PDB file of C-alpha atoms in Angstrom:
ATOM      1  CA  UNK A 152     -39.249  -7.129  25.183  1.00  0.00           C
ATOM      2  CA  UNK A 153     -36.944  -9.908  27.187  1.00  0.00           C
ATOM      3  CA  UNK A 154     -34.091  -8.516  29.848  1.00  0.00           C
ATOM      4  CA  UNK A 155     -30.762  -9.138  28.399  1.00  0.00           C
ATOM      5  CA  UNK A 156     -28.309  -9.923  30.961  1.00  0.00           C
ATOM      6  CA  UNK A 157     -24.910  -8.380  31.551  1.00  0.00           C
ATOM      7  CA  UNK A 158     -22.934 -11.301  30.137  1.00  0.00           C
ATOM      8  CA  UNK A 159     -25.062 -11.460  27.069  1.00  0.00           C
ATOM      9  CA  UNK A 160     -24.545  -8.060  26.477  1.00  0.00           C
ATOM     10  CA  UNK A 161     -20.840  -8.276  26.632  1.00  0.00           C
ATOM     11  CA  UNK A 162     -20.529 -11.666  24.372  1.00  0.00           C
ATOM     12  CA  UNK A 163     -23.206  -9.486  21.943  1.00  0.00           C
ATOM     13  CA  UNK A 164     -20.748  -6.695  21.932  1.00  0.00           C
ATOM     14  CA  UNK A 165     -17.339  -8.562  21.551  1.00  0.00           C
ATOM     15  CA  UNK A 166     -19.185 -10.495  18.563  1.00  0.00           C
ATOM     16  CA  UNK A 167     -19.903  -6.990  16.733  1.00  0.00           C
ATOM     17  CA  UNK A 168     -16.597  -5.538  17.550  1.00  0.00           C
ATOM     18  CA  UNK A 169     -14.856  -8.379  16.420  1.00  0.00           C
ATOM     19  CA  UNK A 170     -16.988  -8.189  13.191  1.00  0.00           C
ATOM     20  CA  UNK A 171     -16.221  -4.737  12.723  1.00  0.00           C
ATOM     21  CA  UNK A 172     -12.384  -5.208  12.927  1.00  0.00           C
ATOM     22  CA  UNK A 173     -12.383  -8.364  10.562  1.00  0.00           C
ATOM     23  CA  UNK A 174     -14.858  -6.491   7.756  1.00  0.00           C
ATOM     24  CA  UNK A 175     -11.417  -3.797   8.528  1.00  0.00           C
ATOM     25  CA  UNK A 176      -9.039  -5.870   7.727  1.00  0.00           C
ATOM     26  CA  UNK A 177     -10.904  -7.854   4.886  1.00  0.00           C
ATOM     27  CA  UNK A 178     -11.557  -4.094   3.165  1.00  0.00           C
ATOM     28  CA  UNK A 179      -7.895  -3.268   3.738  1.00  0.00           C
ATOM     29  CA  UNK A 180      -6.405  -6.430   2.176  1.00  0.00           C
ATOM     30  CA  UNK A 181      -8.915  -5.675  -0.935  1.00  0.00           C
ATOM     31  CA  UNK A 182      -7.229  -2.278  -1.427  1.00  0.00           C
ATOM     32  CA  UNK A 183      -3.917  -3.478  -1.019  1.00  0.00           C
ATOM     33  CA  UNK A 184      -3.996  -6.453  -3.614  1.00  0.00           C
ATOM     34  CA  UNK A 185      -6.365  -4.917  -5.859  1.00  0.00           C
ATOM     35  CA  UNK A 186      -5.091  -3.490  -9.314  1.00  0.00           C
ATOM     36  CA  UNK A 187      -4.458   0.117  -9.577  1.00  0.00           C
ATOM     37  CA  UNK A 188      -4.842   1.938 -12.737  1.00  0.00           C
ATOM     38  CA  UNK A 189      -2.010   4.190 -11.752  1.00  0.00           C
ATOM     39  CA  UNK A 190      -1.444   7.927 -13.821  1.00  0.00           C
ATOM     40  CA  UNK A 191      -0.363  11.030 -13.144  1.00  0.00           C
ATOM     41  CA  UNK A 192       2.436  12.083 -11.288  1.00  0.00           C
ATOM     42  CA  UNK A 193       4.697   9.249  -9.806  1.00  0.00           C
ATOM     43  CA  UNK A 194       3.897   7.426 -12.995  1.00  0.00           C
ATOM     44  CA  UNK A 195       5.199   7.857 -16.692  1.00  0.00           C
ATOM     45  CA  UNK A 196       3.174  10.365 -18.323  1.00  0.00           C
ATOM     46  CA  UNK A 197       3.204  11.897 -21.650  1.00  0.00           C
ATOM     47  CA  UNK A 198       4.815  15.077 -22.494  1.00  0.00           C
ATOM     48  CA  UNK A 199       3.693  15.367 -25.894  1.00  0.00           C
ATOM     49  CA  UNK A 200       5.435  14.844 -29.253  1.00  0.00           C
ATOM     50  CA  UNK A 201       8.962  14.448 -29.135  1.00  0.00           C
ATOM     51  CA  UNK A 202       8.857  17.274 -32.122  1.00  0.00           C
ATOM     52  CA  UNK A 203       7.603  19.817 -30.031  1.00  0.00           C
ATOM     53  CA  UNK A 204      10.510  20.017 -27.012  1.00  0.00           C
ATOM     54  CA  UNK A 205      11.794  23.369 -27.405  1.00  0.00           C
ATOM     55  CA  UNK A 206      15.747  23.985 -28.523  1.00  0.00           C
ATOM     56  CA  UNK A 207      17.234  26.313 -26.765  1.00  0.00           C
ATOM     57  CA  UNK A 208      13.782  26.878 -24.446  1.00  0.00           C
ATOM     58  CA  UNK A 209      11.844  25.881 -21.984  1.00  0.00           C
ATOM     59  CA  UNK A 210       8.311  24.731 -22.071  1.00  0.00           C
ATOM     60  CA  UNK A 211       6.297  23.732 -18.719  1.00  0.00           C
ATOM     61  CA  UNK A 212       4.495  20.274 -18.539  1.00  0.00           C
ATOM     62  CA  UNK A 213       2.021  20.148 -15.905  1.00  0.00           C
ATOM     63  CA  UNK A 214       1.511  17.024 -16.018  1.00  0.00           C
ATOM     64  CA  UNK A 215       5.100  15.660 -15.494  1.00  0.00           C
ATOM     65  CA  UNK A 216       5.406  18.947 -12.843  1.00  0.00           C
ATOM     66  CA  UNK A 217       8.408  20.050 -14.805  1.00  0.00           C
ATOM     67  CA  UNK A 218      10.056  21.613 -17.718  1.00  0.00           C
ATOM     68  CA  UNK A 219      11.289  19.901 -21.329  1.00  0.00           C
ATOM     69  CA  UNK A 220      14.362  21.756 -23.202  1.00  0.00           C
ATOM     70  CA  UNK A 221      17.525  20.426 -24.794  1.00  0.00           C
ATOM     71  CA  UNK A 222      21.116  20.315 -23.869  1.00  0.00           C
ATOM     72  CA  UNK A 223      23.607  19.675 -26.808  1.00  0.00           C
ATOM     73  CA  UNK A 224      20.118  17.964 -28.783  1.00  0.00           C
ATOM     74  CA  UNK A 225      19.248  16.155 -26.016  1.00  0.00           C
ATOM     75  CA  UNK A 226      15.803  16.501 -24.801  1.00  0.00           C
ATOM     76  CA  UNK A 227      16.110  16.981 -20.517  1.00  0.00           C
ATOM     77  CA  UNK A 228      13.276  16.543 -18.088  1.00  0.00           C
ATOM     78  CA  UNK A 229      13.549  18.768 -15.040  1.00  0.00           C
ATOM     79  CA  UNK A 230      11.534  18.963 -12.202  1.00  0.00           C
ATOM     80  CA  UNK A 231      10.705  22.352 -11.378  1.00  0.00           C
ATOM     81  CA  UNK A 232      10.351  21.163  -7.246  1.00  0.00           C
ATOM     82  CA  UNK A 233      13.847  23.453  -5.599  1.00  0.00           C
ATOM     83  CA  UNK A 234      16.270  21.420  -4.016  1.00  0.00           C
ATOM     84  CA  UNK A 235      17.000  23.642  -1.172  1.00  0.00           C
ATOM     85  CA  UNK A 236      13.357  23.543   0.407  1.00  0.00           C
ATOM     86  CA  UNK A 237      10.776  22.609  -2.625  1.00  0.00           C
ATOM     87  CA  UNK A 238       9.704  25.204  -3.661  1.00  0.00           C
ATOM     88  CA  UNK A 239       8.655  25.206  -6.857  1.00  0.00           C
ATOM     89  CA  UNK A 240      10.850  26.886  -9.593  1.00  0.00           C
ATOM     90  CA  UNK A 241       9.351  29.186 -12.195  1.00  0.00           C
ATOM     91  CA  UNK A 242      10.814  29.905 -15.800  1.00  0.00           C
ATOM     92  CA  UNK A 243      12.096  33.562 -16.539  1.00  0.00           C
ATOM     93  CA  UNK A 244      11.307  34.180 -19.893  1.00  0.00           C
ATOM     94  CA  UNK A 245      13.181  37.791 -19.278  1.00  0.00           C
ATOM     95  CA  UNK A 246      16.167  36.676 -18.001  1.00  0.00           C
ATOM     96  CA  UNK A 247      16.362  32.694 -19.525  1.00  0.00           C
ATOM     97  CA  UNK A 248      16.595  31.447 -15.744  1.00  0.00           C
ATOM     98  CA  UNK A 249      15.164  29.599 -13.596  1.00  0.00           C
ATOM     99  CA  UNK A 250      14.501  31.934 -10.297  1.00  0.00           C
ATOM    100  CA  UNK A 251      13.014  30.408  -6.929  1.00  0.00           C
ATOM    101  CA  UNK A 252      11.069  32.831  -5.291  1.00  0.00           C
ATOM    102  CA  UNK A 253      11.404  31.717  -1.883  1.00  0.00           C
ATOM    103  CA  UNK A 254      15.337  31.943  -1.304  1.00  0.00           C
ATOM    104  CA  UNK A 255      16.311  33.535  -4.380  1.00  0.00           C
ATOM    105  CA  UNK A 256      18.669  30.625  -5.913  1.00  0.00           C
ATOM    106  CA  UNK A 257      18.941  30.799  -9.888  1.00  0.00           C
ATOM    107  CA  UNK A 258      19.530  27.895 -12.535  1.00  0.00           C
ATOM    108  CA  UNK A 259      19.962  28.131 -15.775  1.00  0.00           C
ATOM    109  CA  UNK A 260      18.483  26.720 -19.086  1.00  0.00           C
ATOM    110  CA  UNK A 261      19.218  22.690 -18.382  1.00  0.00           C
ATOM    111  CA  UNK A 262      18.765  23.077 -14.721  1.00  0.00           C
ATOM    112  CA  UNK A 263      22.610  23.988 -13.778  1.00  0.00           C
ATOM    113  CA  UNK A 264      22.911  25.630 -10.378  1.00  0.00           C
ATOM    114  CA  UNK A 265      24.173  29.489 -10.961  1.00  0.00           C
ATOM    115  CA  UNK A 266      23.752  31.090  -7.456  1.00  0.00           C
ATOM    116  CA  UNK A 267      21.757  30.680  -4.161  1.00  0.00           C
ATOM    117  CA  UNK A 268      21.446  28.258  -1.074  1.00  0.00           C
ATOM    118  CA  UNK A 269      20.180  25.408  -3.390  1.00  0.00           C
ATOM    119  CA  UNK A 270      22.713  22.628  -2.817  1.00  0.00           C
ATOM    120  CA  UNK A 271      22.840  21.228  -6.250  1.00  0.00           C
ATOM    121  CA  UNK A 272      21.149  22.124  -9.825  1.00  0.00           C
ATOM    122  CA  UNK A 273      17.598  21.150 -10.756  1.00  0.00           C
ATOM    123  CA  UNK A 274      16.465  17.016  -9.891  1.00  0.00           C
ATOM    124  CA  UNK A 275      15.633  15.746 -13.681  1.00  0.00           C
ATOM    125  CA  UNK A 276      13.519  12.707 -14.845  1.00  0.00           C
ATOM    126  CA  UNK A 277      14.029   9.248 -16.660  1.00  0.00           C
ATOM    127  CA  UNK A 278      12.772   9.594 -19.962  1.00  0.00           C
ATOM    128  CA  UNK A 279      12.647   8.640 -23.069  1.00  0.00           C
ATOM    129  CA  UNK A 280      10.893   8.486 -26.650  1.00  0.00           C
ATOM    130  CA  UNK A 281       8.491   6.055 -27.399  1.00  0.00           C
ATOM    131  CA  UNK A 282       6.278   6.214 -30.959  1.00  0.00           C
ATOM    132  CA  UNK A 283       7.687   9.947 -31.851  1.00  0.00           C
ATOM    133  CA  UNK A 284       6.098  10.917 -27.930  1.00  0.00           C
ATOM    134  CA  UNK A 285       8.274  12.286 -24.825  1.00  0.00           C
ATOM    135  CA  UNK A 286       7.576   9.655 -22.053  1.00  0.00           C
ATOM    136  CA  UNK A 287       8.929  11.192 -19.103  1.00  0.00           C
ATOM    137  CA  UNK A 288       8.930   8.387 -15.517  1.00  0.00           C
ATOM    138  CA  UNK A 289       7.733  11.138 -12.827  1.00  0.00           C
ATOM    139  CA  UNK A 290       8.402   8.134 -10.387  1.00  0.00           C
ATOM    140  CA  UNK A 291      12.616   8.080 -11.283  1.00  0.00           C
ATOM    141  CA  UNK A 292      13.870  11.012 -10.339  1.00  0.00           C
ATOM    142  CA  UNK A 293      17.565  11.840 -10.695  1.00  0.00           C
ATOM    143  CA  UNK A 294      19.216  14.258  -8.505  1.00  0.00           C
ATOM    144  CA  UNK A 295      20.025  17.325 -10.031  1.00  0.00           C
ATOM    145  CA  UNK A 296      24.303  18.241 -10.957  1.00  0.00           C
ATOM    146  CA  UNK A 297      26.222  19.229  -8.208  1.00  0.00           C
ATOM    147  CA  UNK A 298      27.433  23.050  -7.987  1.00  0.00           C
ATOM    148  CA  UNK A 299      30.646  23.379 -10.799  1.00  0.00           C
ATOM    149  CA  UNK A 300      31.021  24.725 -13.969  1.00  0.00           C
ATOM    150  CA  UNK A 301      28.084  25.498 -16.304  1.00  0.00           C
ATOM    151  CA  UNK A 302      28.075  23.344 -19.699  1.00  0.00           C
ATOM    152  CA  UNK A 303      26.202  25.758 -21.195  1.00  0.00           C
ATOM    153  CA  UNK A 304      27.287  29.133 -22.126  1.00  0.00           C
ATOM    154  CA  UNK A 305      24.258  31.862 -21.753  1.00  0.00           C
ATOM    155  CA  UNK A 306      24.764  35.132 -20.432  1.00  0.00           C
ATOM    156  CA  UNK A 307      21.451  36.427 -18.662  1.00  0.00           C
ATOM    157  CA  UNK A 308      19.027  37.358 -21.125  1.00  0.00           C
ATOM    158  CA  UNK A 309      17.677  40.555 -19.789  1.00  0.00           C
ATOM    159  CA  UNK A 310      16.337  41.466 -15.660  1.00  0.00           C
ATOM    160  CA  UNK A 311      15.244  38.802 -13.325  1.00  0.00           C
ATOM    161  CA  UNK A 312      11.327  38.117 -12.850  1.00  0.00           C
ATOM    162  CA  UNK A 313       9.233  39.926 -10.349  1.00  0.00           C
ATOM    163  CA  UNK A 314       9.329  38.708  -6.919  1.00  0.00           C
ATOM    164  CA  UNK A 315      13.179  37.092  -6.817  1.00  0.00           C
ATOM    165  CA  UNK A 316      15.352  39.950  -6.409  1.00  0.00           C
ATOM    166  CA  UNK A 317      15.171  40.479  -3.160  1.00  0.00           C
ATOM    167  CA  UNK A 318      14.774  36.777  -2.022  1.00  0.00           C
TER     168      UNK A 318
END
């Protein structure tokens, strides 16, 4: 086994460490130009047939991280994300609302703001209907209407869902 000396060892070191940084950055530029077969959330995704979005109701799409219903026969995407902190916004079967558990604000059906320290109604989605199917574009949102009149007129259906009346 042969001595190395100390310059050796340092040219033998900046060699490798320069090698390391340059197989870095070759790896990074890969991942950054190669194609991405992008889904999910942040993408379009499907939210089933356009047949099945409820009147007058609310279904939940996990997949879009929302809700489908109508408003005057329109079929509206909201997201069920809070705009006062994110939380995320459950549908009240019992009462027809949407209730935030964490500060107690209430929307109704199409996302309207009712009461609470949420500073405008539900965000909603682009979307549209493509082949008979709901495409929703998780990756456009539009923010939600500001506070004002309802366009909708339903009372309360019945008592708020556990866990938001004292919010």
């Amino acid at each position: 086994m042969s001595k190395i000396n100390r310059r050796d060892l340092l040219v033998r070191a900046w060699k490798w460490g320069f090698g390391l940084v340059s197989v870095a950055a070759a790896w990074t530029t890969w991942d950054m130009f190669k194609p991405s077969n992008a889904s999910g959330f942040g993408t379009k995704v499907s939210a089933g047939p356009a047949d099945s979005v409820p009147i007058d109701n609310v279904t939940e799409v996990p997949a879009m991280r929302g809700y489908l219903t109508t408003d005057k026969g329109e079929a509206v995407a909201l997201w069920w994300k809070c705009p006062h902190l994110g939380c995320r916004v459950p549908w009240c079967d019992s009462s027809g609302e949407f209730e935030c558990p964490c500060h107690g604000s209430v929307f109704n059906r199409v996302g309207e703001w009712r009461e609470g320290p949420a500073p405008r109604g539900l965000d909603r989605f682009s979307m549209q209907i493509v082949d008979g199917v709901v495409e929703v574009d998780t990756g456009s949102v539009i923010t939600g209407p500001p506070h004002g009149p309802e366009t909708i007129d339903e009372p309360v259906r019945g008592p708020k869902c556990e866990g938001t009346e004292d919010a």
